[in-house]
mmCIF file of C-alpha atoms in Angstrom:
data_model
loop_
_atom_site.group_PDB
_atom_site.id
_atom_site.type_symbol
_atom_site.label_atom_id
_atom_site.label_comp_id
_atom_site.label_asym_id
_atom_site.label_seq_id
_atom_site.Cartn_x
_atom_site.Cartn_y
_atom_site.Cartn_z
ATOM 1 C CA UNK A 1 0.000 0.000 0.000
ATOM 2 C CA UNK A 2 2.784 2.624 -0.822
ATOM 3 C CA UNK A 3 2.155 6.458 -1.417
ATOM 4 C CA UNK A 4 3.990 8.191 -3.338
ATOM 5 C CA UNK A 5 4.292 11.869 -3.715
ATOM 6 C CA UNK A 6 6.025 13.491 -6.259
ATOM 7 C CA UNK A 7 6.874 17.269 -7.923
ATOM 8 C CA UNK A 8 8.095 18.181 -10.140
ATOM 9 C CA UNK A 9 10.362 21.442 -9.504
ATOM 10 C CA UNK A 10 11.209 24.186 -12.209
ATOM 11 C CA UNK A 11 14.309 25.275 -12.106
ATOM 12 C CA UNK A 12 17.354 24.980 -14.132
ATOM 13 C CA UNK A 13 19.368 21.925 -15.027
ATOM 14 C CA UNK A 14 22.214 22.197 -14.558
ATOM 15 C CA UNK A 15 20.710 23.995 -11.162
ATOM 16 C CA UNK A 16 19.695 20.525 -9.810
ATOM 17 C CA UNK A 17 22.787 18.803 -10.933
ATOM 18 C CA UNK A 18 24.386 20.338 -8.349
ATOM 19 C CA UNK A 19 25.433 18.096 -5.392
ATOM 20 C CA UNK A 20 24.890 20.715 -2.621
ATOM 21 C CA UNK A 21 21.655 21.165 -3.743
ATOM 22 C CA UNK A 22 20.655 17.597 -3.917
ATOM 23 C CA UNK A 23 22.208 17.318 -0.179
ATOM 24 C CA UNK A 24 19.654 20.189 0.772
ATOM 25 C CA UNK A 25 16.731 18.170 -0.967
ATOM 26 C CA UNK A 26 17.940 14.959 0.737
ATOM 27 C CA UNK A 27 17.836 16.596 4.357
ATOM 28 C CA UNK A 28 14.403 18.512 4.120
ATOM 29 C CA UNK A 29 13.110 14.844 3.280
ATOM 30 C CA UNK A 30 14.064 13.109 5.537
ATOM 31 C CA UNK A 31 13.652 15.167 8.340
ATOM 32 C CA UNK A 32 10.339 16.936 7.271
ATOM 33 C CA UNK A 33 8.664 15.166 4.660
ATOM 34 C CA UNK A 34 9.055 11.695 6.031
ATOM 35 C CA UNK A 35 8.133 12.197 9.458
ATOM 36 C CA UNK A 36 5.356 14.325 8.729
ATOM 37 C CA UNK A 37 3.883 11.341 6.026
ATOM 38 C CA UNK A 38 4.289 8.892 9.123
ATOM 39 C CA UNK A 39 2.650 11.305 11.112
ATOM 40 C CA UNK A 40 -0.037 11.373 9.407
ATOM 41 C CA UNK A 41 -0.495 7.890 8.701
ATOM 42 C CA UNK A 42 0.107 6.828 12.504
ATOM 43 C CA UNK A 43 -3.132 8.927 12.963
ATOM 44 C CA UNK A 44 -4.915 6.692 11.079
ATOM 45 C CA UNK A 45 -4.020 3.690 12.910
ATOM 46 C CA UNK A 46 -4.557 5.551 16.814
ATOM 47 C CA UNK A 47 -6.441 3.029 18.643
ATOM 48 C CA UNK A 48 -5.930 -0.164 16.416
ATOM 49 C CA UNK A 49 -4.783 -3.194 18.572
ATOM 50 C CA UNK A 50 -2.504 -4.223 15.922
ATOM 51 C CA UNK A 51 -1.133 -1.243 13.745
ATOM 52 C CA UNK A 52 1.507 -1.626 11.526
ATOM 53 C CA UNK A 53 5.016 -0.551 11.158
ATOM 54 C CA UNK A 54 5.959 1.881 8.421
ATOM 55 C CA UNK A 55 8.602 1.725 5.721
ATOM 56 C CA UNK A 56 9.817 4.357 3.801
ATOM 57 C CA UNK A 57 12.413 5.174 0.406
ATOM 58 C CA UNK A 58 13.736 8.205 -0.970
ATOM 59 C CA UNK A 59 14.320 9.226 -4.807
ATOM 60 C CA UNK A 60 16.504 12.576 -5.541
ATOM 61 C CA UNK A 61 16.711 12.025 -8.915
ATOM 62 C CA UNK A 62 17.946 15.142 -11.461
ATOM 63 C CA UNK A 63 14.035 15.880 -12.899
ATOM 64 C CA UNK A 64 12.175 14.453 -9.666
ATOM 65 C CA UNK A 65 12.199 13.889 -5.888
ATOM 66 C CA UNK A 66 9.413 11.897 -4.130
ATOM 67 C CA UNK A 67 9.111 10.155 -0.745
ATOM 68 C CA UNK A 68 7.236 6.378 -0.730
ATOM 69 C CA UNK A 69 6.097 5.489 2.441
ATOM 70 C CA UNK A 70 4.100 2.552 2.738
ATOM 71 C CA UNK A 71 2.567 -0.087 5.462
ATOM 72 C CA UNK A 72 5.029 -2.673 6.419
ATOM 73 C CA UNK A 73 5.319 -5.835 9.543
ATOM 74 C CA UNK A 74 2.444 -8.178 10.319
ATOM 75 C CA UNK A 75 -0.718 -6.099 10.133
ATOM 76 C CA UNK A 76 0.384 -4.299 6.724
ATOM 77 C CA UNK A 77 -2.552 -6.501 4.700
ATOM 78 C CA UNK A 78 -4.780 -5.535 7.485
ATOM 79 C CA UNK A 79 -4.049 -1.636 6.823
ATOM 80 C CA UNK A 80 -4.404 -2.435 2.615
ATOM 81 C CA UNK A 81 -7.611 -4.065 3.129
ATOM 82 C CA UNK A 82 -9.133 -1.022 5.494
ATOM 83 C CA UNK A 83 -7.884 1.447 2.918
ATOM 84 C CA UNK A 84 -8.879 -0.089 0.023
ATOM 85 C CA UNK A 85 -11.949 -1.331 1.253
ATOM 86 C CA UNK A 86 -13.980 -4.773 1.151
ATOM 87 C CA UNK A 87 -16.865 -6.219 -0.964
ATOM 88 C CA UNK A 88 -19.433 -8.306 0.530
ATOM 89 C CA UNK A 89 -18.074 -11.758 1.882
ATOM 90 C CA UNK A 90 -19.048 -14.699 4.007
ATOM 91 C CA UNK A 91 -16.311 -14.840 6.941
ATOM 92 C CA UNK A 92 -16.737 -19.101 8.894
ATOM 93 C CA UNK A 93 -14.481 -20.248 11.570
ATOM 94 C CA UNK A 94 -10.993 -21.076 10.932
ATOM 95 C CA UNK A 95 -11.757 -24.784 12.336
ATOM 96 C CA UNK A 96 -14.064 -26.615 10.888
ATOM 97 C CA UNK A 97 -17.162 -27.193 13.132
ATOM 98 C CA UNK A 98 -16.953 -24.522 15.390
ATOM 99 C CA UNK A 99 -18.476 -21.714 15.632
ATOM 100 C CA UNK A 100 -17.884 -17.834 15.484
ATOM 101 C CA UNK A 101 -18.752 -15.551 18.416
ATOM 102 C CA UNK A 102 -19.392 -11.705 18.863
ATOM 103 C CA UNK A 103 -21.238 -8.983 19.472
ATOM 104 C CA UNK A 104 -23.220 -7.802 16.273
ATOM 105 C CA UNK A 105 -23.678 -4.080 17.315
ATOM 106 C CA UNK A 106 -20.085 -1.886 16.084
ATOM 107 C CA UNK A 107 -18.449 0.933 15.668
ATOM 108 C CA UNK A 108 -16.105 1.334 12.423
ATOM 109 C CA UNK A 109 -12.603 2.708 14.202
ATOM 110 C CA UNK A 110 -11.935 4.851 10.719
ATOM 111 C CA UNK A 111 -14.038 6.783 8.304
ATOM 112 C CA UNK A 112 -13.436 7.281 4.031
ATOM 113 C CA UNK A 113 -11.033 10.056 3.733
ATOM 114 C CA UNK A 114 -10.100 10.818 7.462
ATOM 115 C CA UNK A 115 -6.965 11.578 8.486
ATOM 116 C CA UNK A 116 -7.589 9.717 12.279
ATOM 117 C CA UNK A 117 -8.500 7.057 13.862
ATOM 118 C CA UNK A 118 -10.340 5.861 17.274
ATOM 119 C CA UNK A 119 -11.045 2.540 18.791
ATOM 120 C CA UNK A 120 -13.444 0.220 17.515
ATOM 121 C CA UNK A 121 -16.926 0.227 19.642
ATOM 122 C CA UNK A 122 -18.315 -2.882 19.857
ATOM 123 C CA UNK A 123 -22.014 -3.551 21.492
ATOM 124 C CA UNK A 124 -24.862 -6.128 22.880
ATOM 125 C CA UNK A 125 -24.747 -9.636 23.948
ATOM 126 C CA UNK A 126 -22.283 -12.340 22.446
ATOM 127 C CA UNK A 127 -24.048 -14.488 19.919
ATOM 128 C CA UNK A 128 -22.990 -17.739 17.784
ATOM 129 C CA UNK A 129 -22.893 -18.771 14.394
ATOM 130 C CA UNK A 130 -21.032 -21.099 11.966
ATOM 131 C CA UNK A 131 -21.189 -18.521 9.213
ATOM 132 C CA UNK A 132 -21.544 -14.731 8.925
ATOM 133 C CA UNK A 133 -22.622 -12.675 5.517
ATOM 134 C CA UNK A 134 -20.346 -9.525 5.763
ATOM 135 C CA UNK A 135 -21.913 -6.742 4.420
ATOM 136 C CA UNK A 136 -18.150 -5.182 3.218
ATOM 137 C CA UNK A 137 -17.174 -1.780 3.903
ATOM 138 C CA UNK A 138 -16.503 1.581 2.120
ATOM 139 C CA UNK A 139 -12.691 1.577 1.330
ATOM 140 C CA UNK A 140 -10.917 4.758 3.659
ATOM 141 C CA UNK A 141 -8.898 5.584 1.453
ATOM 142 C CA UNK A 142 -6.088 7.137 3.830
ATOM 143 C CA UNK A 143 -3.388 7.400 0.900
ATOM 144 C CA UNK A 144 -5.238 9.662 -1.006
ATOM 145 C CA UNK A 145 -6.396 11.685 2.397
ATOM 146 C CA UNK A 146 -3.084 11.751 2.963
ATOM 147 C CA UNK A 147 -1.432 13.201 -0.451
ATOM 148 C CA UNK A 148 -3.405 16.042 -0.730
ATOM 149 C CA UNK A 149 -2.729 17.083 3.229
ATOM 150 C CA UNK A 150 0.960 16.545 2.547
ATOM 151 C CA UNK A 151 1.626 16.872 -1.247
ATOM 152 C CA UNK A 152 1.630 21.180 -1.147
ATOM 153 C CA UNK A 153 4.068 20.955 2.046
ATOM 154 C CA UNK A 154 6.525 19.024 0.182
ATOM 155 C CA UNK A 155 6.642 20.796 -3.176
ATOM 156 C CA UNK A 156 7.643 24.390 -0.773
ATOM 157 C CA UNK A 157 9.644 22.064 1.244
ATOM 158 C CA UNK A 158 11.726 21.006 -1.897
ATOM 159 C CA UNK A 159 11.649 24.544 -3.162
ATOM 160 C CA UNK A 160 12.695 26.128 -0.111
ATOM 161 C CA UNK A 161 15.703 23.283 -0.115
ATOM 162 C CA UNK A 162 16.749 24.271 -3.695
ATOM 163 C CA UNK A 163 16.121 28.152 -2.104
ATOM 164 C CA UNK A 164 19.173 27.155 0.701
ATOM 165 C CA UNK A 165 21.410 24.892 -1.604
ATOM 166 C CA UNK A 166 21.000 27.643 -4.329
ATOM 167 C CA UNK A 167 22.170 30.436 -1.817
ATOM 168 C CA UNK A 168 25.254 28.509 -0.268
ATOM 169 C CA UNK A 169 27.553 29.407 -2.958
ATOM 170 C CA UNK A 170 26.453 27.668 -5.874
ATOM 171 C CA UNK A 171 26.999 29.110 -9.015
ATOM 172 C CA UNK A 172 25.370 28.014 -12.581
#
């Protein structure tokens, strides 16, 4: 489930070619743009029993820069399935003849397009069955959520790191 934001950044070449200036984009990213991406997606995981980790890559490359970061560890198909969403389904037991228990009254933890996250509320008396018709769920969609909060903070963060590589000397 990787996101990937990238801009594209006019300026010249031979402007972006220059190593200082690709050290300056390489240290707003990963101290601004990558913790503020895992920020944001640790918000929508608050209050999950089992969130998962977070993995992340940088590209500086001469006509783009982006940050991936993406849902890693145990629970990452967990996260894909919440974001993406789920059709209808029929959920049984994992052993065969038994049955499934729980309370049928609940609380989704997340919403579509919300940057946050709460515990799940779960309601009324325990009750059996040896099958269950899922009615699926609305897919959240965090990724997106979370592009267009931190997609204009990274293009000025990139253009303010040209800005400071630019102004250290370099000439072109």
């Amino acid at each position: 489930m990787p996101i990937s934001i990238q801009v594209t950044v006019t300026a010249p070449k031979t402007l972006l070619n220059e190593q200082v200036i690709r050290d300056q984009i390489e240290k707003a990213m990963r101290s601004k743009t990558a913790p503020d991406l895992k920020r944001q997606f640790e918000k929508t995981v608050q209050g999950w029993k089992h969130p998962p980790d977070w993995s992340q890559k940088f590209t500086n490359q001469v006509n783009y820069v982006s940050v991936t970061v993406w849902a890693s560890g145990a629970n990452k198909e967990q996260y894909g399935l919440v974001n993406y969403g789920s059709p209808p389904h029929t959920i049984a037991p994992k052993r065969r003849g038994s049955i499934l228990r729980f309370r049928p009254g609940y609380r989704a933890a997340t919403k579509p397009r919300v940057i946050s996250s709460r515990a799940p509320q779960r309601s009324g008396e325990f009750v059996g069955a040896y099958s269950v018709k899922h009615p699926g769920f609305e897919a959240r969609r965090f990724d997106e959520a979370v592009a267009e909060e931190i997609g204009p903070r990274f293009a000025e963060d990139m253009q303010e790191a040209i800005s400071r590589g630019a102004h250290s000397g370099v000439r072109y």
